[in-house]
PDB file of C-alpha atoms in Angstrom:
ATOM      1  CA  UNK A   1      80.083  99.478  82.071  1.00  0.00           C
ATOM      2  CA  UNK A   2      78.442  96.306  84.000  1.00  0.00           C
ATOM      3  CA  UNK A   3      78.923  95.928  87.583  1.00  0.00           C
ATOM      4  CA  UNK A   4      77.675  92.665  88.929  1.00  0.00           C
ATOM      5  CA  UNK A   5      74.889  93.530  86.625  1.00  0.00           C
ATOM      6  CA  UNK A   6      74.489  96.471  87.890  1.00  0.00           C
ATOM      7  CA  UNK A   7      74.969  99.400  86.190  1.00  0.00           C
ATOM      8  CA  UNK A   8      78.282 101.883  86.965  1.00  0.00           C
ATOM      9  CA  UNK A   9      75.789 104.892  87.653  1.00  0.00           C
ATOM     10  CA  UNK A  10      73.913 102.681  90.338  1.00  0.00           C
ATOM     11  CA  UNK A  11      76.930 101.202  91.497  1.00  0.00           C
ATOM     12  CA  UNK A  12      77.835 104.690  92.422  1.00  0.00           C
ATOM     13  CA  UNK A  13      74.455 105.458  93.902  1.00  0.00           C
ATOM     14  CA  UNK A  14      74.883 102.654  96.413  1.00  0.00           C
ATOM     15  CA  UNK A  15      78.610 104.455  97.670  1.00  0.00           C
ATOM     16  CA  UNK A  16      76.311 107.443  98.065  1.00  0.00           C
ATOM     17  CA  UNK A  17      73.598 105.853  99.900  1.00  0.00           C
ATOM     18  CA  UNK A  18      76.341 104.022 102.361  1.00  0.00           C
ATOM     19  CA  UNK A  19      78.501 107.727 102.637  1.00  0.00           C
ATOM     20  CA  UNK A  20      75.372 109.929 102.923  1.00  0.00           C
ATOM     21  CA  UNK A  21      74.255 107.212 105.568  1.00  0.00           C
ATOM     22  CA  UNK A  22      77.584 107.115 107.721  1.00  0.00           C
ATOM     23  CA  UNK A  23      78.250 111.111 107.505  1.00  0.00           C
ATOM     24  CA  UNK A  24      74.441 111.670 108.754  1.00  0.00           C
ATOM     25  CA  UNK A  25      74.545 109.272 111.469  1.00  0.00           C
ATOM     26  CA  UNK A  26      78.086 110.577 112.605  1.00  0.00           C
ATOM     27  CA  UNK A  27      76.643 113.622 113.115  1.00  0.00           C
ATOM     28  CA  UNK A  28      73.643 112.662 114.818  1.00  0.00           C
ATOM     29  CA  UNK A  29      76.211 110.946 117.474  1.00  0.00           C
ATOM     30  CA  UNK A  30      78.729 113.516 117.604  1.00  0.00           C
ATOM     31  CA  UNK A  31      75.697 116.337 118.155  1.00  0.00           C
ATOM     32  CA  UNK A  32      73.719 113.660 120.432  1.00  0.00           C
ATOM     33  CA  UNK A  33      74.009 113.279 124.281  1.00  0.00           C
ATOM     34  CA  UNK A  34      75.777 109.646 123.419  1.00  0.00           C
ATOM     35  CA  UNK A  35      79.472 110.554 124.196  1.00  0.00           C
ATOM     36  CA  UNK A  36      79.944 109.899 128.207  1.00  0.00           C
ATOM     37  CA  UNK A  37      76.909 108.426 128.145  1.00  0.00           C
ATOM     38  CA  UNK A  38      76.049 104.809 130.704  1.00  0.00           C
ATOM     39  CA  UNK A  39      77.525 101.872 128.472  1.00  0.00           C
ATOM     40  CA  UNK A  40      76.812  98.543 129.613  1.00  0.00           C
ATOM     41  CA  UNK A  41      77.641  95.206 128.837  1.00  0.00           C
ATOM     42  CA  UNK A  42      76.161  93.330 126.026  1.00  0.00           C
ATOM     43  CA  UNK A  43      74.486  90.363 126.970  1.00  0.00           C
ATOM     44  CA  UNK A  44      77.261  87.065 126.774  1.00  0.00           C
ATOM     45  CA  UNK A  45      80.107  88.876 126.250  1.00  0.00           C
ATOM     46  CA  UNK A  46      82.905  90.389 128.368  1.00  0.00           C
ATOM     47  CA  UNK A  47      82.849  93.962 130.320  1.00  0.00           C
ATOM     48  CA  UNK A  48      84.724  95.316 127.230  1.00  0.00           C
ATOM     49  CA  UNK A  49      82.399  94.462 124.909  1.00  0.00           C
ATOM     50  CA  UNK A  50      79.469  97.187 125.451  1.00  0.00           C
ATOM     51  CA  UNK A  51      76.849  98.881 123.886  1.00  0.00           C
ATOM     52  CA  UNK A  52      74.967 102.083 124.126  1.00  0.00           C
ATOM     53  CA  UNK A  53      71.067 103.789 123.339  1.00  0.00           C
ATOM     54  CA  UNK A  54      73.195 105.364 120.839  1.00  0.00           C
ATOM     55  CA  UNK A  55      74.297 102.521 118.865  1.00  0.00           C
ATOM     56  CA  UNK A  56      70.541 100.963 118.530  1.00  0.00           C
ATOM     57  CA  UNK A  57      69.273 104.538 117.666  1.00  0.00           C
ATOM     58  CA  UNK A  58      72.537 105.297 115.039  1.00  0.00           C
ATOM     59  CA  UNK A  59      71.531 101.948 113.371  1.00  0.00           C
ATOM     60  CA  UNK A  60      67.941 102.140 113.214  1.00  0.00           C
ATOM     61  CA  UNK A  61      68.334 105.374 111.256  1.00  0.00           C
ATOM     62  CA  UNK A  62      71.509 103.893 109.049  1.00  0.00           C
ATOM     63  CA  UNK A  63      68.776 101.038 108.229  1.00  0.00           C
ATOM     64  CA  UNK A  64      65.942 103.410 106.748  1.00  0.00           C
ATOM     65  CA  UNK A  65      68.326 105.977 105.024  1.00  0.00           C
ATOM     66  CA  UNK A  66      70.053 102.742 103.242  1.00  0.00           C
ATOM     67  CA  UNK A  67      66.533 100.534 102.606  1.00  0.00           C
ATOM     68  CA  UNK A  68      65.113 104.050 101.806  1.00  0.00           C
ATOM     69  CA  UNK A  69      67.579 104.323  98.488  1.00  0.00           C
ATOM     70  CA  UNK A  70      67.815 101.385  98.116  1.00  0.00           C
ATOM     71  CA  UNK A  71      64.522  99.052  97.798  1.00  0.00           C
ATOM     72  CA  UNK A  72      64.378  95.514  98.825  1.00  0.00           C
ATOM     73  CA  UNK A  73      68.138  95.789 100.263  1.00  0.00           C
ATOM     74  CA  UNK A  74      69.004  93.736 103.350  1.00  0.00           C
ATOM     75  CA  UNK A  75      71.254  95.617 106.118  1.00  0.00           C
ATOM     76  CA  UNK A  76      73.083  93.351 108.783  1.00  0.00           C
ATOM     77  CA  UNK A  77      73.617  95.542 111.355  1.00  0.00           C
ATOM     78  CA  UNK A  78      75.955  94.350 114.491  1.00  0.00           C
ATOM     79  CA  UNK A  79      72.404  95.348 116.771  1.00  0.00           C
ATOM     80  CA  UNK A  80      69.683  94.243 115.001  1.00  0.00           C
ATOM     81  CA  UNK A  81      70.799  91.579 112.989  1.00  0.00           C
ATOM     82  CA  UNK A  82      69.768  90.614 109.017  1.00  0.00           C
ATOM     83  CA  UNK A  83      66.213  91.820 107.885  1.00  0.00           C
ATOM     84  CA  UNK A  84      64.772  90.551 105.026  1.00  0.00           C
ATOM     85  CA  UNK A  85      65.319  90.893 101.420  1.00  0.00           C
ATOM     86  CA  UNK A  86      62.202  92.813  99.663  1.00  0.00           C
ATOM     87  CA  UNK A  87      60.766  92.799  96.049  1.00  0.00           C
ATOM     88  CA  UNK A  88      62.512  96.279  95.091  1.00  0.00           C
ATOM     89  CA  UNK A  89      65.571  96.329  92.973  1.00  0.00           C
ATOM     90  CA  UNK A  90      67.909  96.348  95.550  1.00  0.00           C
ATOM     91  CA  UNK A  91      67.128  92.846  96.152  1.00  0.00           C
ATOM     92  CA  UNK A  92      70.613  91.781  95.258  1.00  0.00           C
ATOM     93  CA  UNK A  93      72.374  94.262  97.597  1.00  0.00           C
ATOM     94  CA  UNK A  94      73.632  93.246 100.915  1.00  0.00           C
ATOM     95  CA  UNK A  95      74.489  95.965 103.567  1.00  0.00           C
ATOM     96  CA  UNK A  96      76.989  95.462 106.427  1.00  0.00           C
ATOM     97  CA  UNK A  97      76.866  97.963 109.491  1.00  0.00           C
ATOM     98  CA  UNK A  98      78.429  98.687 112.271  1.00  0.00           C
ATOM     99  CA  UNK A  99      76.988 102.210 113.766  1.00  0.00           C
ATOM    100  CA  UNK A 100      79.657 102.662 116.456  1.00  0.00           C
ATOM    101  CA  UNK A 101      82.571 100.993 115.882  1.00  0.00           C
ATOM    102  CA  UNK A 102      84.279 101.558 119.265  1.00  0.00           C
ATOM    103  CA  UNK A 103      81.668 101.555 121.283  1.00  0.00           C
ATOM    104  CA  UNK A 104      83.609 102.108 124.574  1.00  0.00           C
ATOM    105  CA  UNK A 105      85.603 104.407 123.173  1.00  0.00           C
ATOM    106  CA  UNK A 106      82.585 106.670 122.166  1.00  0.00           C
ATOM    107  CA  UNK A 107      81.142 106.091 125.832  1.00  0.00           C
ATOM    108  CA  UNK A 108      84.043 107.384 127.060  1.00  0.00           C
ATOM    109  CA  UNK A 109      84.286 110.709 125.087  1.00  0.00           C
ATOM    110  CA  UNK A 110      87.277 109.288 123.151  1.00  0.00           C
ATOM    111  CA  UNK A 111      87.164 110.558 119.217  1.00  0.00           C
ATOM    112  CA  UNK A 112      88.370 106.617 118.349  1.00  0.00           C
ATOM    113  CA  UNK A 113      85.674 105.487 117.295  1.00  0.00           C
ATOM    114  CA  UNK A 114      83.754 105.476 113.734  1.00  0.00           C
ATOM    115  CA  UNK A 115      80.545 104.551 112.374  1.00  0.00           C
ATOM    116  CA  UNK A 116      81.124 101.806 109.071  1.00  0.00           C
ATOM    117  CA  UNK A 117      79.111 100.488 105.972  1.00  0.00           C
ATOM    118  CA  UNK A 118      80.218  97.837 103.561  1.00  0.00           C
ATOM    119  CA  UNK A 119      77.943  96.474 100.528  1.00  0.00           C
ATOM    120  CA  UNK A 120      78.251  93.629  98.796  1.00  0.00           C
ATOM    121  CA  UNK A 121      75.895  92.804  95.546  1.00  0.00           C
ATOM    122  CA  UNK A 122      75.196  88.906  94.972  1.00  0.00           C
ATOM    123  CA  UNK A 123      78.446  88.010  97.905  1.00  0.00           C
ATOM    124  CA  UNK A 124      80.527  90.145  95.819  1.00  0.00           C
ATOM    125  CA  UNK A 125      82.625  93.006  98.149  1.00  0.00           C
ATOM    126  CA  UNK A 126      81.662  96.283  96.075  1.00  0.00           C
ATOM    127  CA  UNK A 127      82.529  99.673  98.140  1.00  0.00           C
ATOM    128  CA  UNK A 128      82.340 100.873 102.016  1.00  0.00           C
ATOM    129  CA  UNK A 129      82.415 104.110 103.704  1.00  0.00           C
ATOM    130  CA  UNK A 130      83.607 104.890 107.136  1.00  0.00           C
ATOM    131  CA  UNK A 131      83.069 108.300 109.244  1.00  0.00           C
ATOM    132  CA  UNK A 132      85.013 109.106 112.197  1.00  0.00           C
ATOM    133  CA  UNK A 133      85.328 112.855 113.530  1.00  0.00           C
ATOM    134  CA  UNK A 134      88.034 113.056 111.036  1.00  0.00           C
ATOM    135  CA  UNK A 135      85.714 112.886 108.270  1.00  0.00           C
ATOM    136  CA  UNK A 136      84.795 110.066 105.820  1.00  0.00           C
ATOM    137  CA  UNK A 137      86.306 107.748 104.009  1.00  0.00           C
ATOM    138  CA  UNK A 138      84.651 106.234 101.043  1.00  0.00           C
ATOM    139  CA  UNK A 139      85.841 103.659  97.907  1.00  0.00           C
ATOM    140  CA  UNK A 140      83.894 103.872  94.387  1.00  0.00           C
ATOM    141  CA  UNK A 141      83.180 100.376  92.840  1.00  0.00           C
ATOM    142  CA  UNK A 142      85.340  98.092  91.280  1.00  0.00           C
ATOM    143  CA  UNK A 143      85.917  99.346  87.491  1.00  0.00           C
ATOM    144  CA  UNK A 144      84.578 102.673  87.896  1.00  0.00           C
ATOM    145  CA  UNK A 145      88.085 105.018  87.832  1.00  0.00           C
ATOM    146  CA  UNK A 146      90.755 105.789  89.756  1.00  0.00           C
ATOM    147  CA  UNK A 147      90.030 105.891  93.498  1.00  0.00           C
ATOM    148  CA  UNK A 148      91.692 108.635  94.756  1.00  0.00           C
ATOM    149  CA  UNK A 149      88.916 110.918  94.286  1.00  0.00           C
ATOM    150  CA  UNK A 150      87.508 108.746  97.038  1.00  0.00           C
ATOM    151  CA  UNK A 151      90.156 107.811  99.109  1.00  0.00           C
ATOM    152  CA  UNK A 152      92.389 110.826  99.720  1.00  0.00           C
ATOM    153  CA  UNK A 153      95.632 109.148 100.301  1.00  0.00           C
ATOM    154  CA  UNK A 154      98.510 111.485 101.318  1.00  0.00           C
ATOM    155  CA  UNK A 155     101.556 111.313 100.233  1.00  0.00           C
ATOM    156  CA  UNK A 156     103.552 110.221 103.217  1.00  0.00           C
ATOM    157  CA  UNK A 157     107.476 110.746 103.999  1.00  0.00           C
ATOM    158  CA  UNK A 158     109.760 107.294 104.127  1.00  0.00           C
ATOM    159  CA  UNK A 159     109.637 106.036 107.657  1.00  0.00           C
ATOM    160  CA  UNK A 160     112.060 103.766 109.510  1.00  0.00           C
ATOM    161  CA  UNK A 161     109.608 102.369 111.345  1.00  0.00           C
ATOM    162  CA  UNK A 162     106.520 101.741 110.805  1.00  0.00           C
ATOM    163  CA  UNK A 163     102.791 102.241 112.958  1.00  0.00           C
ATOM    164  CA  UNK A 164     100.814  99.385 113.809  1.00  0.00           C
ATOM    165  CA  UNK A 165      97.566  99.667 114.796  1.00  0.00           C
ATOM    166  CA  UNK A 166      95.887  96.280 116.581  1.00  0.00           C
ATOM    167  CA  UNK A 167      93.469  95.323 119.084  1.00  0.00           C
ATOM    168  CA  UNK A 168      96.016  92.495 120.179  1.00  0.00           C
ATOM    169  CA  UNK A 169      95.818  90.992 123.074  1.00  0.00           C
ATOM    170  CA  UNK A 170      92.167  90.419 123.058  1.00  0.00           C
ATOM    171  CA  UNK A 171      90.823  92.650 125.630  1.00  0.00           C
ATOM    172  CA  UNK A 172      88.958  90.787 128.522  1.00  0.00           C
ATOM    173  CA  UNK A 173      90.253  87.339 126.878  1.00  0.00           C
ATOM    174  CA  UNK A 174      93.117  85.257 129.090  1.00  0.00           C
ATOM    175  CA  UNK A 175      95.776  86.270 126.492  1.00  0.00           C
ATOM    176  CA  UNK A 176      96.680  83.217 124.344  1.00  0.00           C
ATOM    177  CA  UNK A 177     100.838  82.480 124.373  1.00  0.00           C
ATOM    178  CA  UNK A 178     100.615  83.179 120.583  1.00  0.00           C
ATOM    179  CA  UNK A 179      98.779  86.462 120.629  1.00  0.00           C
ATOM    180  CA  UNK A 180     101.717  87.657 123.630  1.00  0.00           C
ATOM    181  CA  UNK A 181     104.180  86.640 121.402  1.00  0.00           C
ATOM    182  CA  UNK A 182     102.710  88.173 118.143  1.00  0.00           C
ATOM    183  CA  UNK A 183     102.269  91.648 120.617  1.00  0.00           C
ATOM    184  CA  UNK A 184     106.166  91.487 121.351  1.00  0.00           C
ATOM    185  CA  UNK A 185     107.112  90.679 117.836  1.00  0.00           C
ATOM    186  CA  UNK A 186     105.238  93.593 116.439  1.00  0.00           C
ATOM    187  CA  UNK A 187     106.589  96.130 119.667  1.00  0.00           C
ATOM    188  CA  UNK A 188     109.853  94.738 118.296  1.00  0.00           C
ATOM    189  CA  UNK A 189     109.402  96.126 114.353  1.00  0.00           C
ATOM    190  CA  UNK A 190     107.002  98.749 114.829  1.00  0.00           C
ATOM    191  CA  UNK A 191     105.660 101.869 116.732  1.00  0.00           C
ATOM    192  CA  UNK A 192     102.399  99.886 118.492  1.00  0.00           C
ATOM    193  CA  UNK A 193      98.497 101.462 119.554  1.00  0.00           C
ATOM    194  CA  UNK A 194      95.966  99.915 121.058  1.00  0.00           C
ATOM    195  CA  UNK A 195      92.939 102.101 119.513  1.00  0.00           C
ATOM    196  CA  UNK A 196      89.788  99.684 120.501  1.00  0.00           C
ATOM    197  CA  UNK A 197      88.124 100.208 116.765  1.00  0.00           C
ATOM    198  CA  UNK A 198      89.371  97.815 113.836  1.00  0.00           C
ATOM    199  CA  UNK A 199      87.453  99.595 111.310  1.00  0.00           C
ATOM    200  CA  UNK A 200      88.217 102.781 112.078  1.00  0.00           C
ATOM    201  CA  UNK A 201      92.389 101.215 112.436  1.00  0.00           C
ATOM    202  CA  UNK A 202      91.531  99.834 108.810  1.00  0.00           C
ATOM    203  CA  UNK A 203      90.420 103.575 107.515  1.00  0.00           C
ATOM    204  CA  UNK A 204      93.750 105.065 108.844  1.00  0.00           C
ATOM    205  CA  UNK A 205      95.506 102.608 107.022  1.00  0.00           C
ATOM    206  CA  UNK A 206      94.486 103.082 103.845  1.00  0.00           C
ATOM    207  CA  UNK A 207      94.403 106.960 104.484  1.00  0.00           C
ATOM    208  CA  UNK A 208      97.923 106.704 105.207  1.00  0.00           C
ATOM    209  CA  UNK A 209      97.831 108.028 109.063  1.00  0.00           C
ATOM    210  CA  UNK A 210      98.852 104.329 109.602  1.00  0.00           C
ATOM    211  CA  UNK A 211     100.939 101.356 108.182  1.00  0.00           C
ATOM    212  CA  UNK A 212      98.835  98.081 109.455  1.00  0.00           C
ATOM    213  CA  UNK A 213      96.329  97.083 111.275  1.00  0.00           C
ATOM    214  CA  UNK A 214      96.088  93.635 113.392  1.00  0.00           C
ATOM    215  CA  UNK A 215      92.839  92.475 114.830  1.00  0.00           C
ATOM    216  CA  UNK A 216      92.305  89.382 115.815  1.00  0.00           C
ATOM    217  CA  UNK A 217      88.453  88.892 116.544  1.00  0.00           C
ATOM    218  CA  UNK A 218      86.198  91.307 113.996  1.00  0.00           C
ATOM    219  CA  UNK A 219      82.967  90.620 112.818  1.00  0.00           C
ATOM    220  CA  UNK A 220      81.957  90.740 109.422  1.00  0.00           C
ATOM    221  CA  UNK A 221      80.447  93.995 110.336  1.00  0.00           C
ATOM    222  CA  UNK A 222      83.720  95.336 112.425  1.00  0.00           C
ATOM    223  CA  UNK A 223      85.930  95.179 108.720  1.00  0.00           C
ATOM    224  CA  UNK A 224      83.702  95.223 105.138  1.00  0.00           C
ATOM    225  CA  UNK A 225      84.292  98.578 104.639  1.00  0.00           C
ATOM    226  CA  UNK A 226      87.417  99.089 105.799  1.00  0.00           C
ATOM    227  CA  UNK A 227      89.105  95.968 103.861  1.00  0.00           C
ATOM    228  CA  UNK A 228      87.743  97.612 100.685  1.00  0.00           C
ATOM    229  CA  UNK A 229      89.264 101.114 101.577  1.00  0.00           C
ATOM    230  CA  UNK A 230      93.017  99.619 102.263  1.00  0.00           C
ATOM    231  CA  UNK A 231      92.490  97.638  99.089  1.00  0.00           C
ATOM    232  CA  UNK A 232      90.976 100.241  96.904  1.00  0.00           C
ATOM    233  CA  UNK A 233      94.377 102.115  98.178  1.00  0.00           C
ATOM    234  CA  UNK A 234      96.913 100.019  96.926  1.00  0.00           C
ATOM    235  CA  UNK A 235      97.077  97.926 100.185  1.00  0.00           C
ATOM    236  CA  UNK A 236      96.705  94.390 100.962  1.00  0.00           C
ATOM    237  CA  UNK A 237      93.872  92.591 103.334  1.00  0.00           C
ATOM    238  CA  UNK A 238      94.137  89.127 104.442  1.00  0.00           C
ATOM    239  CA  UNK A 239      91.671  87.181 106.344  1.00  0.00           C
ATOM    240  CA  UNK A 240      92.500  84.347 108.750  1.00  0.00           C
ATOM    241  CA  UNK A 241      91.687  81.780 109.037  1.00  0.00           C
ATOM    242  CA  UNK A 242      88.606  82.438 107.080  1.00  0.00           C
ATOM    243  CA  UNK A 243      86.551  85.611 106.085  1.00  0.00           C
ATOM    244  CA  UNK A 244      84.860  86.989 109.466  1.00  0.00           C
ATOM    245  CA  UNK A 245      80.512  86.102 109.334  1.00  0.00           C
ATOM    246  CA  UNK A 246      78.253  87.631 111.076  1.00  0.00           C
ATOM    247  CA  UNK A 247      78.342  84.284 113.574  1.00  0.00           C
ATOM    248  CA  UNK A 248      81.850  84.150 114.536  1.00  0.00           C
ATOM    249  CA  UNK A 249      84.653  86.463 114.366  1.00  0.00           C
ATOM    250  CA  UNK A 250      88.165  85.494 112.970  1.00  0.00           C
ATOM    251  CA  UNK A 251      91.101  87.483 112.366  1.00  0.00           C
ATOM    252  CA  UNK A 252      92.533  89.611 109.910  1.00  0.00           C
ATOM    253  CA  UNK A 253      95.902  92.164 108.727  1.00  0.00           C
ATOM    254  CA  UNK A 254      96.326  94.821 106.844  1.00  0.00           C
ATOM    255  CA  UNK A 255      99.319  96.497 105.368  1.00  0.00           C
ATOM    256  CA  UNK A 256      99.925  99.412 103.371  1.00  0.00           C
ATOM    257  CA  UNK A 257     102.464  98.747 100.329  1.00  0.00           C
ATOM    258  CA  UNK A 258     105.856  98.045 100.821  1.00  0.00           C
ATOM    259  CA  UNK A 259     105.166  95.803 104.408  1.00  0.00           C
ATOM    260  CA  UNK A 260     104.746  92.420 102.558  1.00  0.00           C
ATOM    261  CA  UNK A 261     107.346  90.765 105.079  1.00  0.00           C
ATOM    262  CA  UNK A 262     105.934  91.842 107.888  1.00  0.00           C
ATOM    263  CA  UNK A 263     102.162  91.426 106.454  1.00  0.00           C
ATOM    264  CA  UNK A 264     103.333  87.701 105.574  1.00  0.00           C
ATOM    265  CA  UNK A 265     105.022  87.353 109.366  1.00  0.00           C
ATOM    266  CA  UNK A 266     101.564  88.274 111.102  1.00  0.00           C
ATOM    267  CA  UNK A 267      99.450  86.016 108.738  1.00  0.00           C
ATOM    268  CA  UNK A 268     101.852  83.242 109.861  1.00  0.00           C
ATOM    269  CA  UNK A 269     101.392  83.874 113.020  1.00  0.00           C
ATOM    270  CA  UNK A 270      97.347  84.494 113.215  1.00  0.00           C
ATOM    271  CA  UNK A 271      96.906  81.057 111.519  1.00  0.00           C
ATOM    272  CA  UNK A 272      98.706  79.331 114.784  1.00  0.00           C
ATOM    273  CA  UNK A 273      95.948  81.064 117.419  1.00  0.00           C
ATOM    274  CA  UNK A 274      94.328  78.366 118.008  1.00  0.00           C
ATOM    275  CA  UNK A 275      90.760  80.017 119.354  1.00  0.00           C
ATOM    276  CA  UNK A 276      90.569  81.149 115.501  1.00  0.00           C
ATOM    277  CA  UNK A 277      90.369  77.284 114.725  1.00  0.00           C
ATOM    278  CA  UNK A 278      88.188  76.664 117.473  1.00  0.00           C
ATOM    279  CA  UNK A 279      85.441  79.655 116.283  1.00  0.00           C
ATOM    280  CA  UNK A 280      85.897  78.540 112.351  1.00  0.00           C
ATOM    281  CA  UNK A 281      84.931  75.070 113.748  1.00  0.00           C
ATOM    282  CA  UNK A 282      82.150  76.154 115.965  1.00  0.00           C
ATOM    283  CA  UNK A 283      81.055  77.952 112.831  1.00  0.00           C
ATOM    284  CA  UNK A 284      81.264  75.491 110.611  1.00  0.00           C
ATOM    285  CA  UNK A 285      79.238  72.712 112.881  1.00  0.00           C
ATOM    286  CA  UNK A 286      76.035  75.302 112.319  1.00  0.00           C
ATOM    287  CA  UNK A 287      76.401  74.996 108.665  1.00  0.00           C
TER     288      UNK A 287
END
């Protein structure tokens, strides 16, 4: 079977490269000194927005375990940027990493946080995997079989209500009127956290541990695994008001099946923020 022009069996390999990556530098964290450790913040950003030695230290060994099986691969890593493409066969591969997803979580000693890898080959979304203490979560690639085997998805009782995870209102933003009024709508229709990680909120959804997830500034980084695990599960992903880049966030939702009306509600009211128009703009003039 042809993948992209890549064959199924490498296809595979590169959802083993990204799991083996994520599960080894989970543990490295989890065993490190990191947890508790001095955050600060990163440079031109708010005080919520931090980073730790562990994040550089978790990426720069994500990087060589993913260039390492994969040749001439580029990683974009939330830390240290794009490299550059190489000669090897990987050439066409794209990696997208966030080591700790969050990061003030982690520094805190709160297990919310998880460490997330999304490929693409030639611009086309192909698999993730995401680790959090819970374990990992990984999707196989498009055509290659049913993806249970890869995204354990329990089956989960009917509930009246369901759980929203979101990272609305933006922490250390002046809350925009929209975003307050999203935040009541969604207190109004469903059981509401504040969990500080949107890839990690994105795993749980398609795992089943939640219903939908509402962020409204990730990074390309922050959500191309975890958009490929709620799809891969039956779920739904929707981008607004375009698909997040590594040079400006924007804002997404994600629903299990079954929450259309309420997925379609939130879209609606994402596209009126208008700071999402503002970034996509901003982005757009560096084109």
């Amino acid at each position: 079977m042809d993948f992209q022009g890549i064959r199924e069996d490498d296809a595979w390999a590169l959802v083993g490269a990204a799991a083996r990556a994520a599960r080894r530098a989970s543990r490295t964290l989890l065993d490190g000194p990191g947890t508790m450790a001095a955050a600060r913040a990163k440079a031109g950003t708010h005080a919520h927005d931090v980073v730790t030695e562990a994040d550089a230290a978790a990426e720069a060994l994500i990087r060589a375990e993913l260039t390492g099986a994969c040749p001439g691969s580029v990683v974009v890593g939330e830390e240290g940027g794009a490299g550059e493409a190489g000669d090897g066969p990987g050439r066409d591969v794209r990696w997208y990493v966030d080591p700790i997803d969050g990061t003030h979580n982690f520094s805190r000693g709160l297990p919310l946080f998880c460490v997330s890898i999304g490929v693409t080959v030639r611009g086309s979304r192909s698999a993730g995997a995401s680790t959090s203490p819970r374990g990992t979560r990984r999707t196989p690639p498009p055509g290659a079989g049913c993806c249970a085997a890869a995204v354990p998805s329990r089956r989960q009782p009917a509930r009246a209500v369901p759980m929203v995870l979101t990272d609305l209102p933006r922490a250390g933003a002046v809350p925009d009127p929209g975003e307050l009024a999203l935040f009541t709508e969604l207190l109004a229709a469903a059981d509401v956290r504040r969990i500080g990680s949107a890839a990690l909120a994105l795993a749980y959804v398609a795992t089943g541990r939640a219903d939908m997830a509402v962020t409204p500034d990730a990074y390309a980084w922050d959500c191309a695994a975890g958009r490929v695990l709620v799809t891969a599960s039956g779920g739904t992903f929707a981008a607004v008001p375009a698909e997040p880049s590594v040079r400006r966030p924007g804002a997404f939702a994600a629903w299990r099946p079954g929450l259309d009306g309420l997925g379609a509600s939130v879209v609606a009211a994402l596209e009126g923020f208008p700071f999402l128009q503002g970034w996509l703009e901003d982005d757009n003039s560096l084109a």
